[in-house]
CSV table of C-alpha atoms and ligand atoms in Angstrom, one decimal:
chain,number,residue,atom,x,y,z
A,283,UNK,CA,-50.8,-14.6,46.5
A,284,UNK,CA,-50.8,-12.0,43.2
A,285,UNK,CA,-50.1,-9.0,46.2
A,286,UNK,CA,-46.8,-11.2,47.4
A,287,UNK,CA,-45.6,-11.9,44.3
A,288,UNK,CA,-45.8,-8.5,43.1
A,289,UNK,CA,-43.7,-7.7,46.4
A,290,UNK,CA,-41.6,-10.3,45.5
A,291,UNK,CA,-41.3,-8.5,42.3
A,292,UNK,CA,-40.4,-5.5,43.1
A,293,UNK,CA,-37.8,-6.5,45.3
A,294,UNK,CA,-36.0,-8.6,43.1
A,295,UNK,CA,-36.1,-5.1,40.4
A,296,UNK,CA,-34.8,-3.4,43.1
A,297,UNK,CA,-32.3,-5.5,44.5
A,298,UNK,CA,-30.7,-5.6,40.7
A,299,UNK,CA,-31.2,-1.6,39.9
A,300,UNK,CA,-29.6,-0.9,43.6
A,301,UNK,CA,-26.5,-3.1,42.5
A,302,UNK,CA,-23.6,-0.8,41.0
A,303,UNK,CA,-22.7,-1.8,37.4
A,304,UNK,CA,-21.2,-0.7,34.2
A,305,UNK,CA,-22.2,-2.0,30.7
A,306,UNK,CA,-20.1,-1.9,27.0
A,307,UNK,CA,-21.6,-2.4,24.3
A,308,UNK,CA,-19.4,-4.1,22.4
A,309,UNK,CA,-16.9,-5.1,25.2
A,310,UNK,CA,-14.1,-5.5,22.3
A,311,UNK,CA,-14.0,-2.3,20.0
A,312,UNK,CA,-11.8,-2.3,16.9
A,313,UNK,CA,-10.6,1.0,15.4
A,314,UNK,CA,-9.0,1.9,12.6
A,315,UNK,CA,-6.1,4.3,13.0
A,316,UNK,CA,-6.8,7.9,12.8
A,317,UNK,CA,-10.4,7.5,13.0
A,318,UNK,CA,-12.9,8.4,16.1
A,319,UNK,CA,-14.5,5.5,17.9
A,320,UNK,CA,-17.5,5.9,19.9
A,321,UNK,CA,-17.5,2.9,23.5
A,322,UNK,CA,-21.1,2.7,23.7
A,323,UNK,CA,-21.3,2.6,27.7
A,324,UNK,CA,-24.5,2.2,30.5
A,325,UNK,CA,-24.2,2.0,33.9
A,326,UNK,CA,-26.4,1.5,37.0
A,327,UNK,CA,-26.0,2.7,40.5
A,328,UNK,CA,-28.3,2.8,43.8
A,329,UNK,CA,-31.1,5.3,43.3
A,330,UNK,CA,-30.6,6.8,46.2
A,331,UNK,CA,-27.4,8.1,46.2
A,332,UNK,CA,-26.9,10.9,43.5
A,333,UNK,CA,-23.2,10.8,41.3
A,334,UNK,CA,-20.9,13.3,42.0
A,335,UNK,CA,-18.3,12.7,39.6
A,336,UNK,CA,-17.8,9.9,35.8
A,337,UNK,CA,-14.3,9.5,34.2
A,338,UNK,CA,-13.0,7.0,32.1
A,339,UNK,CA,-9.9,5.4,33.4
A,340,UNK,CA,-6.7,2.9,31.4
A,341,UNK,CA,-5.5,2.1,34.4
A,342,UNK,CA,-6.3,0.1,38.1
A,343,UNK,CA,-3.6,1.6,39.4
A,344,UNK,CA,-4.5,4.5,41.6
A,345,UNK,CA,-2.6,7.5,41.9
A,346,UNK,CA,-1.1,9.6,45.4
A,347,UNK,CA,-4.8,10.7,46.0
A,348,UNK,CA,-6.0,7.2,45.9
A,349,UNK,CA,-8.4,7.3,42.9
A,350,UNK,CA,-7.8,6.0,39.4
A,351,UNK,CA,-6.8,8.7,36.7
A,352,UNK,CA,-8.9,10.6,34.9
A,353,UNK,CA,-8.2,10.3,30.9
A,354,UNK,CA,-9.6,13.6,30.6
A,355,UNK,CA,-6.5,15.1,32.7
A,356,UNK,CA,-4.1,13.1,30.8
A,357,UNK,CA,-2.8,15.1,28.2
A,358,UNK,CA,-2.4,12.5,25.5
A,359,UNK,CA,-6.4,12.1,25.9
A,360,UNK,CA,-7.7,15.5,26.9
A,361,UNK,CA,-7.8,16.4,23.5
A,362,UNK,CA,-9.2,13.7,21.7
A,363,UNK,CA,-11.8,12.0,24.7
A,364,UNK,CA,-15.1,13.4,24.7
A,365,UNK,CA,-17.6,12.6,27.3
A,366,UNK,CA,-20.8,11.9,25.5
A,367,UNK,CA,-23.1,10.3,28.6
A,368,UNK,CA,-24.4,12.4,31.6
A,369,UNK,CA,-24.9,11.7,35.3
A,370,UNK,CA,-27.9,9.4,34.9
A,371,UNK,CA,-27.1,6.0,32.8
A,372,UNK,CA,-25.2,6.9,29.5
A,373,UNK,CA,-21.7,6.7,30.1
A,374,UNK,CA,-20.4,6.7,26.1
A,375,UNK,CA,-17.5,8.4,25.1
A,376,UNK,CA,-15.9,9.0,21.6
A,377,UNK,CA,-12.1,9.1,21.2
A,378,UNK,CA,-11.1,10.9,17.9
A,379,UNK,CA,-7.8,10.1,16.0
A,380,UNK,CA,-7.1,6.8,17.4
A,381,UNK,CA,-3.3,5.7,17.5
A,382,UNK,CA,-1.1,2.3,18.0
A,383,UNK,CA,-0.8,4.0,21.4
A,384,UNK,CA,-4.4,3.7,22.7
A,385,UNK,CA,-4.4,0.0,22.4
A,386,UNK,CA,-5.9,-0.6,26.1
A,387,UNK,CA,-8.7,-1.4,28.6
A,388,UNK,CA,-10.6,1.2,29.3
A,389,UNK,CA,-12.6,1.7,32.2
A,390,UNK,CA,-15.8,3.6,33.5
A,391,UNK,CA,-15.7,4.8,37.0
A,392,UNK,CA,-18.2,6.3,38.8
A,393,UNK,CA,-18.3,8.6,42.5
A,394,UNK,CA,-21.5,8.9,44.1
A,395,UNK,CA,-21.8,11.5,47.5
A,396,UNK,CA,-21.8,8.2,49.6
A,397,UNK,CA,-17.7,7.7,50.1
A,398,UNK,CA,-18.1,4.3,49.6
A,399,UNK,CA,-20.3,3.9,46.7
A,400,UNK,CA,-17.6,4.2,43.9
A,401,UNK,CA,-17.8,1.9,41.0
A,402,UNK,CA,-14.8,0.9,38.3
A,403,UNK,CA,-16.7,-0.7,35.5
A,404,UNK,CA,-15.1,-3.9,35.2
A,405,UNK,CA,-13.7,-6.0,33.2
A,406,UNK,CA,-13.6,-2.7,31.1
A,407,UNK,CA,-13.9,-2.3,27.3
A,408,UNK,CA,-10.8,-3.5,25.0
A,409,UNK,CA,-9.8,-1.4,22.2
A,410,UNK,CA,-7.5,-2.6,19.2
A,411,UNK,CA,-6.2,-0.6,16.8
A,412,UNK,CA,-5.7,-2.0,13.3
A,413,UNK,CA,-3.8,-1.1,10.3
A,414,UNK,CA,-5.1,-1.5,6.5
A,415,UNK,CA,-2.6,-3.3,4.3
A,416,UNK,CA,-2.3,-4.0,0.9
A,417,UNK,CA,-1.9,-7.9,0.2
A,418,UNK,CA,-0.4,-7.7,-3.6
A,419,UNK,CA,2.0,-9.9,-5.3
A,420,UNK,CA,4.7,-8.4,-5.7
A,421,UNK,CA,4.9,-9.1,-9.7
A,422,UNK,CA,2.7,-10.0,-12.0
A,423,UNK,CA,3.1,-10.4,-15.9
A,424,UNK,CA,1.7,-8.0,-18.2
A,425,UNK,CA,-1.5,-9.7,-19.7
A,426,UNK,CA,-2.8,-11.7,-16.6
A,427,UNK,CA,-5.0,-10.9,-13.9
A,428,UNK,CA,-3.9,-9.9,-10.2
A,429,UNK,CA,-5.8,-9.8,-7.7
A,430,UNK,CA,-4.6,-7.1,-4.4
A,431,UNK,CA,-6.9,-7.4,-1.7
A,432,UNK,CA,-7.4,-4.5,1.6
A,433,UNK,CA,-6.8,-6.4,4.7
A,434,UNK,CA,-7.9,-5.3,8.0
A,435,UNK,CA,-8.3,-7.5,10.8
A,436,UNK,CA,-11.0,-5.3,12.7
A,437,UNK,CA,-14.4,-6.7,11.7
A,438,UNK,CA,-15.7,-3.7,9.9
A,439,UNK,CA,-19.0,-3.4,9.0
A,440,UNK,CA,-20.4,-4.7,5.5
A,441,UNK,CA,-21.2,-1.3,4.8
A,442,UNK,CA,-17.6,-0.4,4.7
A,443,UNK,CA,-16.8,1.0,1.5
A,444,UNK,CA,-13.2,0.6,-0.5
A,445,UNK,CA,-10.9,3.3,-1.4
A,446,UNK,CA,-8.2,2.2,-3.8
A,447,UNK,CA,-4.7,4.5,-4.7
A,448,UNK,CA,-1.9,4.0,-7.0
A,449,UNK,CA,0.9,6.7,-6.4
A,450,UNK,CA,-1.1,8.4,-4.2
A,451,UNK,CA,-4.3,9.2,-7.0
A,452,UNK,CA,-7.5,7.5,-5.7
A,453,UNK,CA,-8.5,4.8,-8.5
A,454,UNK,CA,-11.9,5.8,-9.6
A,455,UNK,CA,-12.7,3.1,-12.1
A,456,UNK,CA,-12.4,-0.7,-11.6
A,457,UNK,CA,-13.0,-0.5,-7.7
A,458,UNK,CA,-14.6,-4.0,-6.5
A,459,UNK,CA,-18.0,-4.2,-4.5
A,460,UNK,CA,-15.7,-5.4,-1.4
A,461,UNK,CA,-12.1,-4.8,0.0
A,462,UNK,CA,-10.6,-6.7,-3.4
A,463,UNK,CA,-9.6,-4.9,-6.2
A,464,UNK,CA,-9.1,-7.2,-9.4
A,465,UNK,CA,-7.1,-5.7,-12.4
A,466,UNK,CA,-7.4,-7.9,-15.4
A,467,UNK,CA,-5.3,-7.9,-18.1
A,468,UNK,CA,-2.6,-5.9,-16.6
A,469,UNK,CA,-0.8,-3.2,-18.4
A,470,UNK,CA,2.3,-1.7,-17.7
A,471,UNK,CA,0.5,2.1,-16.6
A,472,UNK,CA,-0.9,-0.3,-13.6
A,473,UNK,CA,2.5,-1.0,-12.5
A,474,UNK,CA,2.9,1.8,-9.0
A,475,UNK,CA,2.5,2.1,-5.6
A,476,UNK,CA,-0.6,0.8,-4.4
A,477,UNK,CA,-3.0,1.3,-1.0
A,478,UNK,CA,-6.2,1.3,0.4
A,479,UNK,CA,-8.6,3.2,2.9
A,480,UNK,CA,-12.1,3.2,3.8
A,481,UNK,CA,-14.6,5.6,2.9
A,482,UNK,CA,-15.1,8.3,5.0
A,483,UNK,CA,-11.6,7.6,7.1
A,484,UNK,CA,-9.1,9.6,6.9
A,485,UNK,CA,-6.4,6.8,7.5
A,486,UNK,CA,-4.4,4.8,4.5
A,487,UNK,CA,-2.4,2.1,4.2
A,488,UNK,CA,1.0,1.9,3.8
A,489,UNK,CA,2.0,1.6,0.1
A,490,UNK,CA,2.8,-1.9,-1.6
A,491,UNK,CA,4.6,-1.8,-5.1
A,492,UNK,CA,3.3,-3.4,-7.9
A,493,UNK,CA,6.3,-4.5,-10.6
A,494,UNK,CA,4.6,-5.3,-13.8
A,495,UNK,CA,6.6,-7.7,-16.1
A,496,UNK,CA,7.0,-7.9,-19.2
A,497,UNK,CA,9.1,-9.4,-22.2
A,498,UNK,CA,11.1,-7.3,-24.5
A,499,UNK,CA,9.9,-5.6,-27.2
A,500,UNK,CA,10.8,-2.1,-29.3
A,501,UNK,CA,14.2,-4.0,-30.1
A,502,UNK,CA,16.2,-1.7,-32.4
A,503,UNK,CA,20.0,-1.0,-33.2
A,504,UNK,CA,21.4,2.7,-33.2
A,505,UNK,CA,24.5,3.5,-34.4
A,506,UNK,CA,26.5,6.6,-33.8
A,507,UNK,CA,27.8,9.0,-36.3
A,508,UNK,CA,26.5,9.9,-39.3
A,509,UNK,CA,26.6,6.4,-40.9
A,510,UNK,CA,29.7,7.3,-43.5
A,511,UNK,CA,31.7,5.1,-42.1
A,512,UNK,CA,35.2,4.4,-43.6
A,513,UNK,CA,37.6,1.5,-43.3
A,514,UNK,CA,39.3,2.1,-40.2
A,515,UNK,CA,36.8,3.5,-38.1
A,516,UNK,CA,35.6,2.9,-35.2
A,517,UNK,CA,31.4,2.2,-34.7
A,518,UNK,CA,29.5,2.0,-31.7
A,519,UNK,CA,26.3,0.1,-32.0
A,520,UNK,CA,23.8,0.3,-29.3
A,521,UNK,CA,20.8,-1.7,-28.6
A,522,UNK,CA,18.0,-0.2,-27.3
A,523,UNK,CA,15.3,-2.5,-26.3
A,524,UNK,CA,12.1,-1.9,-23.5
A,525,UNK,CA,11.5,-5.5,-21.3
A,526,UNK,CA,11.3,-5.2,-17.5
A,527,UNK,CA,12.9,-6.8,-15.9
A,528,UNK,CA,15.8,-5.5,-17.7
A,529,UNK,CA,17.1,-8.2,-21.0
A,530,UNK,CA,20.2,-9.3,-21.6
A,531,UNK,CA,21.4,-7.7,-25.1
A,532,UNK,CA,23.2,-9.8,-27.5
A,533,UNK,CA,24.9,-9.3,-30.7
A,534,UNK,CA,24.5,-11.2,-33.8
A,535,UNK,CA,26.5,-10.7,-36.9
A,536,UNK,CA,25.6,-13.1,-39.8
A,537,UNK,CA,24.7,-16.4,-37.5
A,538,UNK,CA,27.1,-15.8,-35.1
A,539,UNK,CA,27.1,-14.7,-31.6
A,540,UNK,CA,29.7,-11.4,-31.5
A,541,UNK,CA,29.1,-9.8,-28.3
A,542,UNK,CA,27.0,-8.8,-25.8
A,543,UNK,CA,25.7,-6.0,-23.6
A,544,UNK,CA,23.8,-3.1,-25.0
A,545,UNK,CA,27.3,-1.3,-26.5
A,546,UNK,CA,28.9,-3.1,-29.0
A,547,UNK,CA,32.1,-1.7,-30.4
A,548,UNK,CA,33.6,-2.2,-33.5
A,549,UNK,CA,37.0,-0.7,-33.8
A,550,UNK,CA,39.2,0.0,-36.9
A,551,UNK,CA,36.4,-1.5,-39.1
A,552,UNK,CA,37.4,-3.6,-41.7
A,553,UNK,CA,35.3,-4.4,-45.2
A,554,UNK,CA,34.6,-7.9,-43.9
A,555,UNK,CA,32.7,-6.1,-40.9
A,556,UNK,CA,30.2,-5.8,-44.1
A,557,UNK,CA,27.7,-8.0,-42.8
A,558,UNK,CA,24.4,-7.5,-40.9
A,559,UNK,CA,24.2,-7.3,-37.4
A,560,UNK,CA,21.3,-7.7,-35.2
A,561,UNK,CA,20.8,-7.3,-31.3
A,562,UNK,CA,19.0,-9.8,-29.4
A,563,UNK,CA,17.4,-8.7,-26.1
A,564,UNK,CA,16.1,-11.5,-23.8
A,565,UNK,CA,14.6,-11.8,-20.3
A,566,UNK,CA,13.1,-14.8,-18.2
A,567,UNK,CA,9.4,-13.9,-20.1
A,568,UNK,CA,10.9,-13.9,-23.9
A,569,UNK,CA,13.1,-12.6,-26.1
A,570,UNK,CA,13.1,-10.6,-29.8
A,571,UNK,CA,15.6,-9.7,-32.2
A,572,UNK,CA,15.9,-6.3,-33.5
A,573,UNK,CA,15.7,-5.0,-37.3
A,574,UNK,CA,19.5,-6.3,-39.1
A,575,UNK,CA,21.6,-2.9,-39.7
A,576,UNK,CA,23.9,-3.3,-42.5
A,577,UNK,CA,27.2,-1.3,-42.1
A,578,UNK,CA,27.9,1.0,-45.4
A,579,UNK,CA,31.7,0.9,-45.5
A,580,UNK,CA,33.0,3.0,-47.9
A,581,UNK,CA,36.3,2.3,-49.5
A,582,UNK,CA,38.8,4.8,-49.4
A,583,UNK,CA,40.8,4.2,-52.5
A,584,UNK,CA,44.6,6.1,-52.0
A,585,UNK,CA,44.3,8.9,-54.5
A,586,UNK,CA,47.7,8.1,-55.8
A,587,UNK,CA,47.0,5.1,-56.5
A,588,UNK,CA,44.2,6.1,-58.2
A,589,UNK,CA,46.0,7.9,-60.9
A,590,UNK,CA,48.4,5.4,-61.8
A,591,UNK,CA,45.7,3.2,-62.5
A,592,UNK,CA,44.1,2.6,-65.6
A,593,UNK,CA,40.1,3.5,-65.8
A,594,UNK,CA,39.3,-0.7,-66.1
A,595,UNK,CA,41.4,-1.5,-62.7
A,596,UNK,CA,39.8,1.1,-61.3
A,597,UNK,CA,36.4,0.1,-62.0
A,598,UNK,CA,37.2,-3.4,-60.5
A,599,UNK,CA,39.1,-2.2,-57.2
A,600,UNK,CA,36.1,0.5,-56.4
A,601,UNK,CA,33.7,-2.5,-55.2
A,602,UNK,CA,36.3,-4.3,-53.2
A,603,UNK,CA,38.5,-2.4,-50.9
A,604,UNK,CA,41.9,-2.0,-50.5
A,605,UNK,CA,44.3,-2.6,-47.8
B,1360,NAG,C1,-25.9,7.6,25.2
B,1360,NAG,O1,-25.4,8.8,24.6
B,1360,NAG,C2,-25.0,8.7,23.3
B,1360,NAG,C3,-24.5,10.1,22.9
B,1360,NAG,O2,-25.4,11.1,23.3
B,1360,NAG,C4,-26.1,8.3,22.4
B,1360,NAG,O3,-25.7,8.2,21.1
B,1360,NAG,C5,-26.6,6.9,22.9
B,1360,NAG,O4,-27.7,6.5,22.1
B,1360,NAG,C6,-27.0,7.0,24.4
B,1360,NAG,N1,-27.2,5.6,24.8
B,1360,NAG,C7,-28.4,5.3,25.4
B,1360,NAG,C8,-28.5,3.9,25.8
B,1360,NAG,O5,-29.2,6.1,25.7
B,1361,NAG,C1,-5.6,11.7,10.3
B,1361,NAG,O1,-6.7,12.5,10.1
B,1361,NAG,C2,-6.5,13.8,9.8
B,1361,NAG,C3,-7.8,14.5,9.6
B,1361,NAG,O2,-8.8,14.0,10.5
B,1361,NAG,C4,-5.7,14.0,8.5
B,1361,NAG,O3,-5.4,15.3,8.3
B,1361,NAG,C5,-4.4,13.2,8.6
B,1361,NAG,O4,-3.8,13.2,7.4
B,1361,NAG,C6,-4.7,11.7,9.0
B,1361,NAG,N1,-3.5,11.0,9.2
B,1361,NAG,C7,-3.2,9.8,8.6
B,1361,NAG,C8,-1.9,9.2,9.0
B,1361,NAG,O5,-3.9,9.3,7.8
B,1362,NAG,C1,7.1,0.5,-28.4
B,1362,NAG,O1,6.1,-0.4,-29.0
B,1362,NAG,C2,4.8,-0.1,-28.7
B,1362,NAG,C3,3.9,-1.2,-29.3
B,1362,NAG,O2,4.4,-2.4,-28.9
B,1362,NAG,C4,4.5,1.3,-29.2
B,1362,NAG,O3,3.2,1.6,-28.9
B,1362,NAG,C5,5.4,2.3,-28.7
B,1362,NAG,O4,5.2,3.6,-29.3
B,1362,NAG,C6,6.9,1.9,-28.9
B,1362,NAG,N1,7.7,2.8,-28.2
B,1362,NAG,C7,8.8,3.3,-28.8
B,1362,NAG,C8,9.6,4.2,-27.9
B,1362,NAG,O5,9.2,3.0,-29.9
């Protein structure tokens, strides 16, 4: 009874190492672009036959000698596919600097000296290639937090380490325990381009720009010239103020709205241009007024007039200006 089931055994381990077969381990491989992947393969085949010849395959479609291709002929492979197994069981292979292109089934085949013992390892191993991206929003105001997070859909392994970037310099500080980077209390320097890769890959994500916003502030009012400036000049006042996005400049002189835009002109300037004026710079997160400048006019009192005059008319007219 023991002796027949041992048979029985035996032919049943037989019957399932005689079948011809091809294993992946994992049947769905995702790489990340530019990296080498390694398609963990086994195969069995009848032990008494011996294997003449393994290639991997993209294709079921047979060429003009009736066999599938061999990758390792196609120059877009031959390079980059390395046959790692033997002639025995292993049938891995690693395929360096993965591209969008290589997105396919692949497939083990095997040729053993019996003409009709050929195998194609079906339903053949899938590879995806996948992209990092940046997921950022694409503002945030100075002062809060923001949160940009590496997104890959390939299930990488929890090992997978974080490289963060902005403009292009790799962020050594504040780099999150996962694919998340959090930046809290956000300054203007963190405004840039910003991507991600993984540790020992070569490949990074395209760039995502962060816009840091902010209200205005450094409000001041420059004027040209030396600051003489005589009745009948002309003055250009500029306001020079640092918001982003960029503010809307206003003039005040006194209480009163005189102008806007960052240029304000005053021409032929007239002693009731005496007064203060003030810039106002304003964008959707605040606004602030600059410093008041107070014009200097001075009067330009007609010599000849001057003379005829006696010393007390002269002391009255030299505060007021005349026309
Ligand atoms: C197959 O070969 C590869 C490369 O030599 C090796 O890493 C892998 O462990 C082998 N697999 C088996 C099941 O022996
Ligand atoms: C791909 O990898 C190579 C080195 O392995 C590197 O020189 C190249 O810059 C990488 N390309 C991209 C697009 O990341
Ligand atoms: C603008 O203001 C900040 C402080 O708010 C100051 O550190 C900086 O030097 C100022 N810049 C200019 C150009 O005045």
């Amino acid at each position: 009874m023991v002796f027949l089931l041992l048979i029985f055994l035996i032919v049943i381990h037989r019957g399932y190492s005689q079948k011809e077969n091809v294993r992946y381990s994992p049947p769905h491989i995702c790489a990340l672009k530019n990296s080498s992947v390694i398609i963990n393969c086994n195969f069995t085949y009848p032990p008494e036959r011996s294997i003449m010849k393994t290639f991997w395959t993209k294709t079921k479609n047979r060429n003009t000698d009736n066999e599938f291709p061999d990758l390792s002929e196609d120059p877009e492979y031959s390079q980059r596919l390395q046959y790692l197994g033997d002639k025995q069981k292993n049938c891995t292979m690693r395929l360096s600097h993965v591209t969008q292109k290589d997105e396919h089934k692949y497939y083990f085949r095997f040729i053993t000296d019996k003409a009709n013992v050929k195998w194609l390892g079906e339903p053949g191993v899938t590879l995806t290639v996948l992209d990092l991206q940046v997921e950022s929003p694409e503002r945030v105001t100075e002062g809060d937090s923001v949160r940009l997070t590496c997104k890959s859909s390939c299930a990488l392994t929890d090992r997978a380490t974080f490289i963060w970037y902005r403009n292009s310099q790799p962020l050594t500080e504040r780099r999150d325990r996962n694919n998340i980077l959090l930046l809290q209390s956000v300054r203007r320097e963190d405004a840039g381009r910003y991507s991600c890769a993984l540790q020992e890959h070569t490949y990074i994500s395209p760039e995502v720009h962060l816009n840091v916003v902010y209200p205005p502030r450094n409000v001041s009012v420059f004027m040209n010239g030396s600051g003489e400036i005589v009745e009948g000049d002309s003055v250009t006042l500029i306001c020079s103020s640092d918001s982003n996005p960029p503010a809307e400049i206003s003039w005040i002189k006194g209480g009163t709205t005189v102008g806007s835009g960052r240029i304000y002109n005053i021409s032929k300037i007239r002693s009731d241009h005496r007064e203060e004026y003030k810039c106002k710079s304003r964008n959707e997160h605040g606004e602030k007024y600059s410093e008041a400048v107070t014009l200097n006019i001075m009067c330009e009192l007609v010599s000849s007039v001057t003379i005829t005059l006696n010393y007390f008319f002269y002391m009255i007219v030299s505060d007021i200006c005349l026309f």
